[in-house]
Amino acid sequence: MTDLHADKILILDFGSQYTQLIARRVRELGVYCEIWAYDNKLEDISAFDAKGLILSGGPASVTEDLQIRAPEGIFELGIPVLGICYGLQCMAAMLGGDVATSNEREFGHAEVTLLADNALLQESPQNVWMSHGDKVTQVPKGFAIIARSENAPMCAIADEQRQFYGVQFHPEVTHTEYGKQLLSRFVHDICGCGSDWQASNIIQDCIAQAREQVGSDHVVLGLSGGVDSSVVAALLHRAVGDQLTCIFVDTGLLRLNEGDQVMQTFADNMGVNVIRVNAEERFLSELKGEQDPEQKRKIIGRVFIEIFDEEASKIDNATWLAQGTIYPDVIESAGSKTGKAKVIKSHHNVGGLPKDMKLKLLEPLRELFKDEVREIGLELGLPEKMVNRHPFPGPGLGVRILGEVKKEFADVLREADDIYMQELYTSGWYEKTSQAFAVFLPVKSVGVVGDNRAYEYVIALRAVETVDFMTAHWAHLPYELLGRISSRIINEVRGISRVTYDISGKPPATIEWE
């Protein structure tokens, strides 16, 4: 079998909002890579045995933050290095060059002109995306200036003999015209990596690893109907067949007909062993009277685990708990390979399990980004509509009903949200947005239905466009589309007299309302 980790790239993260995007672009080129914190030990970095190293951007200033540097000796490892933005400045400063704060900063589009032939940059001129306040003013010994922009005369430098390269712009973002070609030249031509990191190879590798880990044991999986757990179910079913049992807890807080659709996909079509637990009454009873968003989340999470444990204890030889942990969860929870970086957030899949848990953990997607998970889901034969669906929160409609959760509110929201999704699909806007959903507001406003005065609830619509979900812009849905959605919801959903559209960005707002 092909060793998918034989040719790999290591990315040292200096805190850029684009670091995960660098890794995704490298993976798209068929090369495995990992993200580690910049302050990992040199011996650990060397032991990783990467074919090349990428130094990411970051918010620090080389002229002020003297401690934020790559480990000493990093440039003696004998492998190619690409510095991006802060990574360029860090490399220049550590190798004896000069970096200074620029009087004219560059944020946004810029034009780069090639000054010398080199192995990394070939297109000239090209439009790139800049985001910097410092710039290199003197290149280190052995380096040549290979490109310039209006405000950064040394915006790309190279030491061809040692295969060290630095660019002031961000090749990983789509705004940079030939960014993909630049990264391809670095990982393929300069580092000599192959292109083995492909969906079909990943599936074979995951299946082989799962079979080796599980042996003759039994695996239980909490199936939610979301992308990650669905792909894990399909993957493990192919790997261990009847040794997998999925537990699908229907909380009563799912989308319209979602429970039946999950059963149709897995139990009926794929022959996966799925235990369905209809627990709507139990969840609503526990949530009764609770209005605090955080408490609602905790209640839903606690009850879910209780039910899951009850069902899992009935399964003979249950040894493994499978989870849909993906690579961004690992990065955000641990920060680095060795957990040295500052924790951004704890994630339920990697930090919220009981300490006395008897089941062993099985996480076949742990090395994958969401777009890779979607790709292998399609390769495994899952429906495109399921694989490419927008994110749906773990607590479900429980955090899309503001305040207390009641069955009547959930039923109304389900119908309104379904109409919203129908119209987005029909108009082609579902694929253009990153996440869209309806929110139930437990306030009443005056309306007129027929010739009668109505005093009914409000539905808010939310749609955003984002790359990383860290920041987001509200989607500019056409007025005609919004009008049609509003009209249908008010006419077809009893209890709604008004529809609003949320035009808040993130920040300052969050994507979800609770």
Coordinates of C-alpha atoms in Angstrom, one line a residue:
M1 CA 0.0 0.0 0.0
T2 CA 1.1 3.5 -0.7
D3 CA 2.5 5.4 2.3
L4 CA 0.4 8.6 2.2
H5 CA 2.7 10.2 4.7
A6 CA 6.0 9.5 2.9
D7 CA 6.1 12.9 1.1
K8 CA 4.9 15.5 3.6
I9 CA 5.2 19.2 4.3
L10 CA 5.4 20.8 7.8
I11 CA 3.8 24.2 8.3
L12 CA 5.0 26.2 11.3
D13 CA 2.2 28.5 12.5
F14 CA 2.9 32.0 13.6
G15 CA -0.7 32.8 14.2
S16 CA -2.0 33.8 10.8
Q17 CA -5.8 33.6 10.1
Y18 CA -4.8 31.9 6.8
T19 CA -2.6 29.1 8.2
Q20 CA -5.3 26.4 7.8
L21 CA -5.8 27.7 4.3
I22 CA -2.2 27.1 3.5
A23 CA -2.5 23.4 4.7
R24 CA -5.7 23.0 2.7
R25 CA -4.0 24.2 -0.5
V26 CA -1.1 21.9 0.0
R27 CA -3.5 19.0 0.6
E28 CA -5.4 19.9 -2.6
L29 CA -2.1 19.5 -4.4
G30 CA -2.0 15.8 -3.3
V31 CA 0.6 16.3 -0.5
Y32 CA 0.0 15.5 3.2
C33 CA 0.9 18.3 5.6
E34 CA 0.5 19.2 9.2
I35 CA 0.3 22.4 11.2
W36 CA 2.6 22.8 14.2
A37 CA 3.2 25.8 16.5
Y38 CA 6.2 27.8 15.6
D39 CA 7.8 27.1 19.1
N40 CA 8.1 23.4 18.8
K41 CA 11.5 21.8 19.6
L42 CA 13.9 21.5 16.7
E43 CA 14.4 17.7 17.4
D44 CA 10.7 17.1 17.1
I45 CA 10.6 19.1 13.8
S46 CA 13.5 17.1 12.5
A47 CA 12.0 13.8 13.5
F48 CA 8.8 14.6 11.5
D49 CA 11.0 14.1 8.5
A50 CA 9.2 16.6 6.2
K51 CA 10.4 17.2 2.6
G52 CA 9.8 20.9 3.0
L53 CA 8.9 23.6 5.5
I54 CA 6.5 26.5 5.3
L55 CA 6.6 29.4 7.7
S56 CA 3.2 31.0 8.0
G57 CA 2.2 34.6 8.3
G58 CA 1.2 36.1 11.6
P59 CA 0.2 39.3 13.5
A60 CA 3.5 39.8 15.2
S61 CA 6.2 42.3 14.1
V62 CA 9.8 41.1 13.6
T63 CA 11.0 44.5 14.7
E64 CA 9.1 44.3 18.0
D65 CA 8.4 40.7 19.0
L66 CA 11.9 39.4 19.3
Q67 CA 10.9 36.1 20.9
I68 CA 8.5 35.0 18.1
R69 CA 11.0 33.2 15.9
A70 CA 11.4 29.7 14.4
P71 CA 13.6 27.4 16.4
E72 CA 17.3 28.0 16.1
G73 CA 18.9 25.6 13.7
I74 CA 15.7 25.3 11.5
F75 CA 17.7 26.5 8.5
E76 CA 20.3 23.8 9.0
L77 CA 17.9 20.9 8.5
G78 CA 18.8 20.7 4.8
I79 CA 15.3 20.9 3.4
P80 CA 13.6 23.7 1.3
V81 CA 11.9 26.5 3.2
L82 CA 9.1 28.8 2.1
G83 CA 8.4 31.9 4.2
I84 CA 5.0 33.6 3.7
C85 CA 4.4 37.2 4.9
Y86 CA 5.7 37.1 8.5
G87 CA 7.5 33.9 7.6
L88 CA 9.5 35.8 5.0
Q89 CA 10.4 38.5 7.5
C90 CA 11.3 36.0 10.2
M91 CA 13.5 34.1 7.8
A92 CA 15.2 37.3 6.6
A93 CA 15.9 38.5 10.2
M94 CA 17.2 35.1 11.5
L95 CA 19.6 34.8 8.5
G96 CA 21.1 38.2 8.9
G97 CA 18.9 40.4 6.7
D98 CA 17.1 43.6 7.8
V99 CA 13.4 44.2 8.4
A100 CA 11.8 47.5 9.1
T101 CA 8.3 49.0 9.7
S102 CA 7.1 50.4 6.4
N103 CA 5.8 53.9 6.0
E104 CA 3.3 52.7 3.4
R105 CA 1.5 49.5 4.4
E106 CA -0.1 47.1 1.9
F107 CA -3.5 45.6 2.6
G108 CA -5.4 44.1 -0.3
H109 CA -4.6 43.7 -3.9
A110 CA -1.1 44.6 -5.3
E111 CA 0.8 43.9 -8.5
V112 CA 4.1 42.0 -8.4
T113 CA 6.7 42.2 -11.1
L114 CA 9.4 39.5 -11.6
L115 CA 13.0 40.7 -11.4
A116 CA 15.0 37.5 -11.9
D117 CA 14.5 33.9 -13.1
N118 CA 13.9 31.4 -10.3
A119 CA 12.2 28.1 -9.5
L120 CA 9.3 29.6 -7.5
L121 CA 7.8 32.6 -9.3
Q122 CA 7.4 32.6 -13.1
E123 CA 4.3 34.7 -14.0
S124 CA 4.8 38.4 -14.3
P125 CA 3.2 40.8 -13.7
Q126 CA 0.6 39.1 -11.4
N127 CA -2.0 40.3 -9.0
V128 CA -1.5 39.2 -5.4
W129 CA -3.0 39.6 -1.9
M130 CA -0.9 41.6 0.6
S131 CA -1.4 42.1 4.3
H132 CA 1.7 43.6 6.0
G133 CA 3.1 46.6 7.8
D134 CA 6.8 45.5 7.9
K135 CA 9.0 44.8 4.9
V136 CA 12.5 43.4 4.2
T137 CA 15.0 46.2 3.6
Q138 CA 18.2 44.2 3.3
V139 CA 18.3 40.5 2.1
P140 CA 20.5 38.0 3.9
K141 CA 23.8 36.8 2.4
G142 CA 23.2 34.4 -0.5
F143 CA 19.7 35.7 -1.3
A144 CA 18.6 37.5 -4.5
I145 CA 15.5 39.8 -4.9
I146 CA 13.3 38.0 -7.4
A147 CA 10.2 40.2 -7.4
R148 CA 8.9 43.6 -6.2
S149 CA 5.7 45.5 -5.6
E150 CA 5.1 49.2 -5.4
N151 CA 5.4 49.4 -1.6
A152 CA 7.7 46.4 -1.1
P153 CA 10.8 46.4 -3.3
M154 CA 11.9 43.1 -1.9
C155 CA 8.5 41.3 -1.8
A156 CA 10.0 38.0 -3.0
I157 CA 13.5 36.7 -2.3
A158 CA 15.3 33.5 -3.0
D159 CA 18.5 31.6 -2.1
E160 CA 18.4 29.0 -4.9
Q161 CA 21.4 27.1 -3.7
R162 CA 19.9 26.3 -0.3
Q163 CA 16.3 26.3 -1.7
F164 CA 15.1 29.0 0.7
Y165 CA 12.3 31.2 -0.6
G166 CA 10.2 34.0 0.8
V167 CA 7.1 36.0 -0.4
Q168 CA 5.5 39.0 1.2
F169 CA 2.1 38.2 -0.3
H170 CA -0.3 35.3 0.5
P171 CA -0.3 32.6 -2.2
E172 CA -2.8 30.5 -0.3
V173 CA -5.8 32.9 -0.8
T174 CA -7.8 32.9 -4.0
H175 CA -7.2 36.6 -4.5
T176 CA -3.6 35.8 -5.5
E177 CA -3.7 35.1 -9.2
Y178 CA -1.1 32.3 -9.5
G179 CA -1.0 31.2 -5.9
K180 CA -1.8 27.6 -6.6
Q181 CA 1.0 27.4 -9.2
L182 CA 3.5 28.9 -6.7
L183 CA 2.6 26.4 -4.0
S184 CA 2.7 23.5 -6.6
R185 CA 6.2 24.5 -7.7
F186 CA 7.4 24.6 -4.0
V187 CA 5.9 21.2 -2.9
H188 CA 6.3 19.3 -6.2
D189 CA 9.3 20.8 -8.1
I190 CA 11.4 22.2 -5.2
C191 CA 10.6 19.7 -2.4
G192 CA 10.1 16.7 -4.8
C193 CA 6.8 15.6 -3.2
G194 CA 4.5 13.2 -5.1
S195 CA 0.7 13.5 -5.3
D196 CA -0.5 10.5 -3.3
W197 CA -2.8 12.3 -0.9
Q198 CA -6.0 11.6 -3.0
A199 CA -9.5 10.6 -1.9
S200 CA -9.3 7.0 -3.1
N201 CA -5.9 6.5 -1.4
I202 CA -7.1 8.1 1.8
I203 CA -10.1 5.8 1.9
Q204 CA -8.0 2.7 1.5
D205 CA -5.6 3.9 4.1
C206 CA -8.4 4.7 6.6
I207 CA -10.0 1.3 6.0
A208 CA -6.8 -0.5 6.6
Q209 CA -6.0 1.4 9.8
A210 CA -9.5 0.9 11.1
R211 CA -9.4 -2.9 10.5
E212 CA -6.0 -3.1 12.2
Q213 CA -7.2 -1.1 15.2
V214 CA -10.6 -2.8 15.7
G215 CA -9.7 -6.4 15.0
S216 CA -12.7 -8.5 16.0
D217 CA -14.1 -5.9 18.4
H218 CA -17.4 -4.0 18.0
V219 CA -17.6 -0.3 17.3
V220 CA -20.4 2.1 18.3
L221 CA -20.9 5.5 16.6
G222 CA -23.2 8.4 17.5
L223 CA -24.8 9.1 14.1
S224 CA -26.2 12.7 13.9
G225 CA -26.9 12.9 10.1
G226 CA -24.2 15.6 9.8
V227 CA -21.4 15.3 7.3
D228 CA -18.6 14.1 9.7
S229 CA -20.5 11.3 11.5
S230 CA -22.1 10.2 8.2
V231 CA -18.8 9.8 6.5
V232 CA -17.4 8.0 9.5
A233 CA -20.4 5.6 9.3
A234 CA -19.9 4.9 5.6
L235 CA -16.2 4.4 6.0
L236 CA -16.4 2.1 9.0
H237 CA -19.2 0.1 7.4
R238 CA -16.9 -0.6 4.5
A239 CA -14.1 -1.4 6.9
V240 CA -15.7 -3.6 9.5
G241 CA -19.2 -4.3 8.3
D242 CA -21.5 -5.8 11.0
Q243 CA -19.0 -4.9 13.7
L244 CA -20.4 -1.4 13.6
T245 CA -23.6 -0.2 15.3
C246 CA -24.7 3.3 14.9
I247 CA -26.9 5.0 17.5
F248 CA -29.1 7.7 16.1
V249 CA -30.6 9.8 18.9
D250 CA -33.5 11.8 17.5
T251 CA -33.7 14.8 19.9
G252 CA -36.8 16.3 18.4
L253 CA -34.6 19.3 17.5
L254 CA -33.7 18.2 14.0
R255 CA -34.7 19.6 10.6
L256 CA -38.0 18.6 8.9
N257 CA -38.0 14.8 8.1
E258 CA -34.3 14.6 9.0
G259 CA -34.7 11.5 11.2
D260 CA -36.4 9.5 8.4
Q261 CA -33.8 10.7 5.8
V262 CA -30.9 9.4 8.0
M263 CA -32.6 6.0 8.4
Q264 CA -33.3 5.9 4.7
T265 CA -29.7 6.6 3.7
F266 CA -27.9 4.3 6.1
A267 CA -30.2 1.6 7.3
D268 CA -32.4 1.1 4.2
N269 CA -29.9 1.9 1.4
M270 CA -26.5 1.0 2.8
G271 CA -27.5 -1.8 5.2
V272 CA -25.8 -0.2 8.2
N273 CA -27.0 -1.3 11.6
V274 CA -28.7 1.8 13.0
I275 CA -30.5 2.0 16.3
R276 CA -32.9 4.9 16.3
V277 CA -34.0 6.4 19.6
N278 CA -36.9 8.8 19.5
A279 CA -36.2 11.0 22.5
E280 CA -38.1 14.2 21.7
E281 CA -40.2 14.1 24.9
R282 CA -37.2 13.5 27.1
F283 CA -35.2 16.4 25.7
L284 CA -38.1 18.9 25.8
S285 CA -38.9 17.9 29.3
E286 CA -35.3 18.5 30.4
L287 CA -35.3 21.9 28.6
K288 CA -38.6 23.1 30.0
G289 CA -38.3 26.6 31.5
E290 CA -34.6 27.0 30.5
Q291 CA -33.8 30.2 28.6
D292 CA -30.0 30.6 29.0
P293 CA -28.2 29.5 25.7
E294 CA -25.2 27.9 27.5
Q295 CA -27.4 26.0 29.9
K296 CA -29.5 24.8 27.0
R297 CA -26.4 23.5 25.2
K298 CA -25.2 21.7 28.4
I299 CA -28.6 20.1 29.0
I300 CA -28.8 18.8 25.4
G301 CA -25.3 17.5 25.5
R302 CA -25.8 15.8 28.9
V303 CA -29.1 14.1 27.8
F304 CA -27.6 13.0 24.5
I305 CA -24.6 11.3 26.3
E306 CA -27.0 9.7 28.9
I307 CA -29.1 8.2 26.1
F308 CA -26.1 7.1 24.0
D309 CA -24.6 5.4 27.1
E310 CA -27.8 3.6 27.8
E311 CA -28.0 2.2 24.3
A312 CA -24.3 1.4 24.0
S313 CA -24.3 -0.6 27.2
K314 CA -26.8 -3.0 25.5
I315 CA -24.3 -3.9 22.8
D316 CA -22.2 -7.0 23.4
N317 CA -18.4 -6.6 22.9
A318 CA -18.7 -2.8 22.4
T319 CA -15.0 -1.8 22.7
W320 CA -14.6 1.3 20.5
L321 CA -16.3 4.6 20.3
A322 CA -16.0 6.1 16.8
Q323 CA -16.2 9.9 16.5
G324 CA -16.1 12.4 13.6
T325 CA -13.2 14.4 14.9
I326 CA -11.5 16.3 12.0
Y327 CA -8.2 18.0 11.8
P328 CA -9.4 21.6 12.5
D329 CA -10.9 20.3 15.8
V330 CA -7.4 18.9 16.7
I331 CA -5.6 22.1 15.8
E332 CA -8.0 24.4 17.6
S333 CA -8.0 22.3 20.8
A334 CA -4.3 21.5 21.1
G335 CA -2.7 24.2 19.0
S336 CA 0.1 22.1 17.8
K337 CA 1.4 18.5 17.5
T338 CA 2.7 18.6 21.0
G339 CA 0.0 20.8 22.5
K340 CA 2.4 23.7 23.3
A341 CA 0.5 26.5 21.6
K342 CA -2.3 28.5 23.2
V343 CA -5.6 26.7 23.2
I344 CA -8.1 28.5 21.0
K345 CA -11.1 26.5 22.1
S346 CA -11.9 23.1 23.6
H347 CA -13.8 20.8 21.3
H348 CA -16.3 18.2 22.5
N349 CA -14.7 15.5 20.2
V350 CA -11.2 16.0 21.6
G351 CA -11.6 17.4 25.1
G352 CA -15.1 16.7 26.4
L353 CA -15.2 13.0 26.9
P354 CA -15.6 11.4 30.4
K355 CA -12.3 10.5 32.1
D356 CA -13.7 7.2 33.2
M357 CA -14.9 6.2 29.7
K358 CA -14.4 2.5 29.2
L359 CA -14.6 2.6 25.4
K360 CA -11.5 3.2 23.3
L361 CA -11.5 6.1 20.9
L362 CA -11.6 5.6 17.1
E363 CA -11.2 8.7 15.0
P364 CA -10.7 7.8 11.3
L365 CA -11.1 11.4 10.1
R366 CA -8.7 13.0 12.6
E367 CA -6.1 14.0 9.9
L368 CA -8.7 15.4 7.4
F369 CA -10.0 18.9 6.7
K370 CA -13.8 19.4 6.1
D371 CA -13.4 19.6 2.3
E372 CA -11.4 16.4 2.3
V373 CA -14.2 14.7 4.4
R374 CA -16.8 15.8 1.8
E375 CA -14.6 14.5 -1.0
I376 CA -14.3 11.0 0.4
G377 CA -18.0 11.1 1.4
L378 CA -18.9 11.4 -2.3
E379 CA -16.3 8.8 -3.2
L380 CA -18.0 6.4 -0.7
G381 CA -21.3 7.0 -2.4
L382 CA -23.1 9.2 0.1
P383 CA -25.8 11.5 -1.4
E384 CA -24.4 14.8 -2.6
K385 CA -27.1 16.7 -0.8
M386 CA -26.0 15.2 2.5
V387 CA -22.3 15.6 1.9
N388 CA -22.4 19.2 0.8
R389 CA -25.0 20.4 3.3
H390 CA -24.3 23.5 5.4
P391 CA -23.1 23.1 9.0
F392 CA -25.8 22.3 11.6
P393 CA -25.1 22.8 15.3
G394 CA -24.9 19.9 17.7
P395 CA -27.8 21.1 19.8
G396 CA -29.8 21.5 16.6
L397 CA -32.8 23.8 16.7
G398 CA -32.3 24.1 20.4
V399 CA -30.0 27.1 19.7
R400 CA -32.1 28.4 16.8
I401 CA -35.1 28.9 19.1
L402 CA -34.3 31.9 21.2
G403 CA -35.2 31.5 24.9
E404 CA -37.2 28.5 26.1
V405 CA -37.5 25.5 23.7
K406 CA -41.1 24.3 23.1
K407 CA -42.4 21.7 20.7
E408 CA -44.8 24.2 19.1
F409 CA -41.8 26.5 18.4
A410 CA -39.7 23.7 17.0
D411 CA -42.5 22.6 14.7
V412 CA -43.0 26.1 13.4
L413 CA -39.2 26.6 12.9
R414 CA -38.9 23.3 11.1
E415 CA -41.5 24.3 8.5
A416 CA -40.1 27.8 8.0
D417 CA -36.6 26.6 7.7
D418 CA -37.6 23.9 5.1
I419 CA -39.3 26.6 2.9
Y420 CA -36.2 28.7 3.2
M421 CA -34.0 25.7 2.1
Q422 CA -36.3 24.8 -0.8
E423 CA -36.1 28.3 -2.2
L424 CA -32.3 28.5 -1.8
Y425 CA -31.9 25.2 -3.6
T426 CA -34.3 26.2 -6.4
S427 CA -32.6 29.6 -7.0
G428 CA -29.1 28.2 -6.9
W429 CA -28.2 30.3 -3.8
Y430 CA -27.7 27.3 -1.5
E431 CA -24.3 26.5 -3.1
K432 CA -23.3 30.2 -3.1
T433 CA -23.7 30.6 0.6
S434 CA -21.6 28.9 3.3
Q435 CA -24.4 28.6 5.9
A436 CA -28.1 29.5 5.9
F437 CA -30.9 28.9 8.4
A438 CA -34.0 30.3 10.0
V439 CA -34.3 31.4 13.6
F440 CA -37.4 31.5 15.8
L441 CA -38.0 34.7 17.8
P442 CA -40.3 34.2 20.8
V443 CA -41.8 37.7 20.4
K444 CA -45.1 38.6 18.8
S445 CA -45.8 41.3 16.3
V446 CA -49.0 42.7 14.8
G447 CA -49.9 41.6 11.3
V448 CA -53.0 41.2 9.0
V449 CA -54.0 37.7 7.8
G450 CA -56.9 37.9 5.5
D451 CA -59.1 40.7 6.9
N452 CA -58.2 39.8 10.5
R453 CA -55.7 41.3 12.9
A454 CA -53.0 38.7 13.8
Y455 CA -50.6 38.8 16.7
E456 CA -48.0 36.1 15.9
Y457 CA -44.4 35.1 16.1
V458 CA -41.3 36.3 14.0
I459 CA -38.9 34.3 11.9
A460 CA -35.4 35.7 11.2
L461 CA -33.4 34.4 8.2
R462 CA -29.6 34.2 8.2
A463 CA -27.3 33.5 5.3
V464 CA -23.5 34.1 5.3
E465 CA -20.5 33.8 3.0
T466 CA -17.2 32.7 4.6
V467 CA -14.0 30.8 3.9
D468 CA -13.0 29.8 7.5
F469 CA -16.1 30.6 9.6
M470 CA -13.8 32.8 11.8
T471 CA -15.1 35.8 9.9
A472 CA -18.2 36.0 7.7
H473 CA -20.2 38.5 5.5
W474 CA -23.9 38.4 5.3
A475 CA -25.0 37.1 1.9
H476 CA -26.7 39.6 -0.5
L477 CA -29.6 37.5 -1.4
P478 CA -31.8 39.1 -4.2
Y479 CA -34.8 41.1 -3.0
E480 CA -37.1 39.0 -5.2
L481 CA -35.9 35.8 -3.5
L482 CA -36.2 37.2 0.0
G483 CA -39.7 38.4 -0.9
R484 CA -40.8 35.0 -2.2
I485 CA -39.4 33.2 0.9
S486 CA -41.1 35.7 3.3
S487 CA -44.4 35.4 1.4
R488 CA -44.3 31.6 1.5
I489 CA -43.4 31.4 5.2
I490 CA -46.2 33.8 6.3
N491 CA -48.8 32.1 4.0
E492 CA -47.8 28.5 4.7
V493 CA -46.6 28.4 8.3
R494 CA -49.4 29.0 10.9
G495 CA -48.3 31.2 13.7
I496 CA -45.9 33.5 11.8
S497 CA -46.8 37.1 10.9
R498 CA -43.4 38.6 10.1
V499 CA -40.1 37.6 8.5
T500 CA -36.8 39.5 8.9
Y501 CA -33.3 39.2 7.3
D502 CA -30.2 39.3 9.4
I503 CA -27.5 41.6 7.8
S504 CA -24.9 41.4 10.6
G505 CA -21.4 40.4 9.8
K506 CA -19.0 38.3 12.0
P507 CA -17.6 40.0 13.9
P508 CA -19.3 41.7 15.7
A509 CA -22.1 39.2 15.5
T510 CA -21.7 35.4 15.6
I511 CA -23.0 33.2 12.8
E512 CA -25.5 31.4 15.0
W513 CA -27.8 33.5 17.2
E514 CA -27.1 31.6 20.4

